[in-house]
């Protein structure tokens, strides 16, 4: 009806119907719980070198410097902190506030790996943070992993992708044998995992893979349900390439 000032504007071309023929990028929204396709602004704070040195002097606190620009601080019985700076000469760091705070498994093994790739060809390379954690009892335990792809060229930094990538139950063969229940082949690790990799200017999301004899002991639904495939970060959007 003409003359209606409250009419809705036309839909964005990004979500308009398009032919099925082409291998064109697909704009993805947030999928299942725990999945995240950005970009989304992240909380961050500035930390001076002097303050960091004082914190690292505290007992049971360690730090790993990666390529001189990334810092992983590991206080005892707390989740790691991830910081970065623009260059190795900078005396002020940016901390990704609370990035790993949802991991509260008590006494556990923790690991953080950081890789870089310039996905959009602009500014500083994006970073891929791979976080691994595990909690064990006397007879075994559970291992988890998650991956975060972050654009650190902007302020605040932008979260491009967040994905849970591992949920595997582990059993210790020696403990099982000692209790008269020797493990069969494929029973030491059982569950699901998938990979997130940086390759050139693309982000590769691998398929969900079943591990072990009875993978259903792990939680498949806990992993990201994003479709496997090649993703790109271009013009400020994360796109899946068909």
PDB file of C-alpha atoms in Angstrom, residues 6 10 14 18 20 24 41 65 117 124 139 154 192 198 207 239:
ATOM      1  CA  UNK A   6       6.411   2.423   8.468  1.00  0.00           C
ATOM      2  CA  UNK A  10      14.155  -4.104   1.444  1.00  0.00           C
ATOM      3  CA  UNK A  14      23.616 -10.534   1.626  1.00  0.00           C
ATOM      4  CA  UNK A  18      20.572 -16.417  -5.187  1.00  0.00           C
ATOM      5  CA  UNK A  20      22.488 -22.448  -6.558  1.00  0.00           C
ATOM      6  CA  UNK A  24      29.963 -18.137  -4.088  1.00  0.00           C
ATOM      7  CA  UNK A  41      33.687  -7.022  19.437  1.00  0.00           C
ATOM      8  CA  UNK A  65      56.225 -15.347  24.962  1.00  0.00           C
ATOM      9  CA  UNK A 117      47.666 -15.660   9.125  1.00  0.00           C
ATOM     10  CA  UNK A 124      48.210  -7.197  11.123  1.00  0.00           C
ATOM     11  CA  UNK A 139      41.544 -44.206  36.119  1.00  0.00           C
ATOM     12  CA  UNK A 154      41.041  -3.170  15.145  1.00  0.00           C
ATOM     13  CA  UNK A 192      34.901 -36.691  18.945  1.00  0.00           C
ATOM     14  CA  UNK A 198      44.811 -21.394   8.953  1.00  0.00           C
ATOM     15  CA  UNK A 207      34.650 -32.525   9.728  1.00  0.00           C
ATOM     16  CA  UNK A 239      32.157 -16.321   4.697  1.00  0.00           C
TER      17      UNK A 239
END
